Short mmCIF file of C-alpha atoms in Angstrom, two decimals:
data_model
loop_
_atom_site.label_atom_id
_atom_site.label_comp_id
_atom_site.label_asym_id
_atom_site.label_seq_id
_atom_site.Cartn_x
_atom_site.Cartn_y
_atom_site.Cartn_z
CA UNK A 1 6.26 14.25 -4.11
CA UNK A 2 9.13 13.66 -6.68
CA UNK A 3 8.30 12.86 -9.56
CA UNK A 4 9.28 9.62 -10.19
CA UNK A 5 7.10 9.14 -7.38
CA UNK A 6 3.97 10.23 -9.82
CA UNK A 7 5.93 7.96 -12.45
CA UNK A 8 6.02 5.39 -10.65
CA UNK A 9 2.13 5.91 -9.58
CA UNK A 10 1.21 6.01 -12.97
CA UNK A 11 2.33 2.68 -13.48
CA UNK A 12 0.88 0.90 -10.81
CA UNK A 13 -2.66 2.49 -12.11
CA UNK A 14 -1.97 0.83 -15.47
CA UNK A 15 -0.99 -2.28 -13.92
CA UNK A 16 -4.17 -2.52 -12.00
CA UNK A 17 -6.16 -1.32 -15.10
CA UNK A 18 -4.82 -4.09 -16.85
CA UNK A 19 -5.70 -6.09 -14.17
CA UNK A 20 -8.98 -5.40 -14.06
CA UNK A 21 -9.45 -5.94 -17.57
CA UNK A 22 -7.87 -9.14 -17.71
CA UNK A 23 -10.02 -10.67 -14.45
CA UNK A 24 -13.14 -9.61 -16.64
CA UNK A 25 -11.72 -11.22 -20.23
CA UNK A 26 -10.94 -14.12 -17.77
CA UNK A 27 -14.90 -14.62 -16.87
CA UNK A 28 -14.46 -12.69 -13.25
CA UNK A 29 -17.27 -11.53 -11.96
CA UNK A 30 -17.56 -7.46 -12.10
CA UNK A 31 -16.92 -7.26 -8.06
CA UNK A 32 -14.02 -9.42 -8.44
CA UNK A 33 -12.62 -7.24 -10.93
CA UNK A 34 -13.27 -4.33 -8.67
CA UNK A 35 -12.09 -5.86 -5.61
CA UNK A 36 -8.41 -5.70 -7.00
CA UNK A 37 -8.71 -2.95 -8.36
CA UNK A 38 -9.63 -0.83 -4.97
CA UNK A 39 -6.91 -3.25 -3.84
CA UNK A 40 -4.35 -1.78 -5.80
CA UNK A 41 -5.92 1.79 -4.91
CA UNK A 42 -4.66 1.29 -1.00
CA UNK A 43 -0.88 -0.10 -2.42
CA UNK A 44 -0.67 2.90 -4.42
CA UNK A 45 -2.19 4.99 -1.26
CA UNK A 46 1.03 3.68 0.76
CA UNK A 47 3.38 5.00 -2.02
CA UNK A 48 1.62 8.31 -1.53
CA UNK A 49 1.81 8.58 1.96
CA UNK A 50 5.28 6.94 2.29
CA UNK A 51 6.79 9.67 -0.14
CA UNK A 52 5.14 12.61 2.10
CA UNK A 53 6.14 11.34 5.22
CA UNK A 54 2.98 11.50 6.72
CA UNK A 55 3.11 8.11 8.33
CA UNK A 56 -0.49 5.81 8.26
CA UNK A 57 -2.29 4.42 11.07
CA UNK A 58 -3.70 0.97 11.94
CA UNK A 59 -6.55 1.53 9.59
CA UNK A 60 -4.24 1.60 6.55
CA UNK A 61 -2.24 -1.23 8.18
CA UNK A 62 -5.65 -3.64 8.27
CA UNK A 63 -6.31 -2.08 4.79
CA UNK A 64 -2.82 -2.87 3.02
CA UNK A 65 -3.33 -6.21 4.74
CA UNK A 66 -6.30 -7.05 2.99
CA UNK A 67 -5.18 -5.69 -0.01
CA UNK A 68 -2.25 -7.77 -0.31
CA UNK A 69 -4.29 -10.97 0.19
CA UNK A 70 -6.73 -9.54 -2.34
CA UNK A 71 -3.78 -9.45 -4.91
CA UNK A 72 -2.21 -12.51 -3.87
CA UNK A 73 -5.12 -14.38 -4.52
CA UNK A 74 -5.87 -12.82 -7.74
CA UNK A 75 -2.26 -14.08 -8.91
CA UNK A 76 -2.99 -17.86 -7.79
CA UNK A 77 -5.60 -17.53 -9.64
CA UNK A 78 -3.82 -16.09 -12.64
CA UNK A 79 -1.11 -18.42 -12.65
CA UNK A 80 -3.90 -20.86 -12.57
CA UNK A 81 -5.46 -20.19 -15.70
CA UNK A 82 -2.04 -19.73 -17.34
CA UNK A 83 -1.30 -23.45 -16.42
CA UNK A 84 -5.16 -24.50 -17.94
CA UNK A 85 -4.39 -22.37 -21.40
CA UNK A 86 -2.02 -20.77 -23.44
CA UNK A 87 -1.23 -17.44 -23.17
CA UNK A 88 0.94 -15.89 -24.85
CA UNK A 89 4.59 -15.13 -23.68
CA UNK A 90 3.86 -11.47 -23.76
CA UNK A 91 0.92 -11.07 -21.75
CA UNK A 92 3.10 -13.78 -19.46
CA UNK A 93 6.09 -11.75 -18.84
CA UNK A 94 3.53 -8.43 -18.65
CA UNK A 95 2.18 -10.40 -16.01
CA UNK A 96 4.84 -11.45 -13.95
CA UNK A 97 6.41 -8.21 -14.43
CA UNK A 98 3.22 -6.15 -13.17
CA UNK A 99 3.27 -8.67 -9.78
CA UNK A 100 7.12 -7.25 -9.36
CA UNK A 101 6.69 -4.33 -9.83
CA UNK A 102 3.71 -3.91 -7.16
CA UNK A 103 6.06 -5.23 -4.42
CA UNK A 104 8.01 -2.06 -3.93
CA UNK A 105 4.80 -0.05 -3.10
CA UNK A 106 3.65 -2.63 -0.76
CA UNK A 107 6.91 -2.64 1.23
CA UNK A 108 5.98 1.58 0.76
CA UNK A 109 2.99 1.45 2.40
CA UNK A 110 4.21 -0.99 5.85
CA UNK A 111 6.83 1.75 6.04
CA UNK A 112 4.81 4.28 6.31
CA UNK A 113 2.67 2.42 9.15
CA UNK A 114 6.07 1.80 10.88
CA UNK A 115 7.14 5.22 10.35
CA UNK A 116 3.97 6.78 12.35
CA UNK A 117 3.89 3.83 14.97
CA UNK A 118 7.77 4.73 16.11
CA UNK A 119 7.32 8.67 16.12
#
């Protein structure tokens, strides 16, 4: 893998650790916290096997699915409690910029299911 393929890796770990951290300063409960974090695991799975070219199979397709809804959900419910108090602008634009930054790595991981269903 290059290695702004480990860069970019690196990244998405911190922006789930953050995550985490913020979902249990936010009153989550601990599997809650967990649950996006193993959610971010499989989006940062894709990246792997979309830079080696190994392709992923239906399992990872259900997987990234559920992962995605997983975030998703966790961002409602972030933008939720950014409505109900103030945050500061930082840890706003952290945010928003942690939810953009994921997107690349989720389009990584469909590509690598299409790439195995086609060959």
């Amino acid at each position: 893998m290059p290695w702004y393929a480990w860069a970019y890796l690196l990244m998405l770990a911190l922006i789930g650790l953050a995550g985490f951290r913020s979902r249990l300063r936010a009153g989550a409960r601990l599997a809650e916290a967990l649950g996006g974090l193993a959610a971010m695991a499989v989006v940062m799975l894709g990246v792997v096997l979309f830079h080696r070219g190994a392709g992923a199979g239906l399992l990872f397709m259900g997987a990234l699915f559920l992962a995605v809804l997983v975030l998703a959900q966790h961002s409602v419910a972030q933008a939720q409690r950014m409505r109900e108090a103030p945050i500061p602008v930082g840890e706003r634009v952290a945010t928003a910029l942690g939810g953009l930054a994921t997107l690349p790595a989720i389009a990584m991981g469909a590509i690598a299911v299409w790439v195995r269903e086609l060959g």
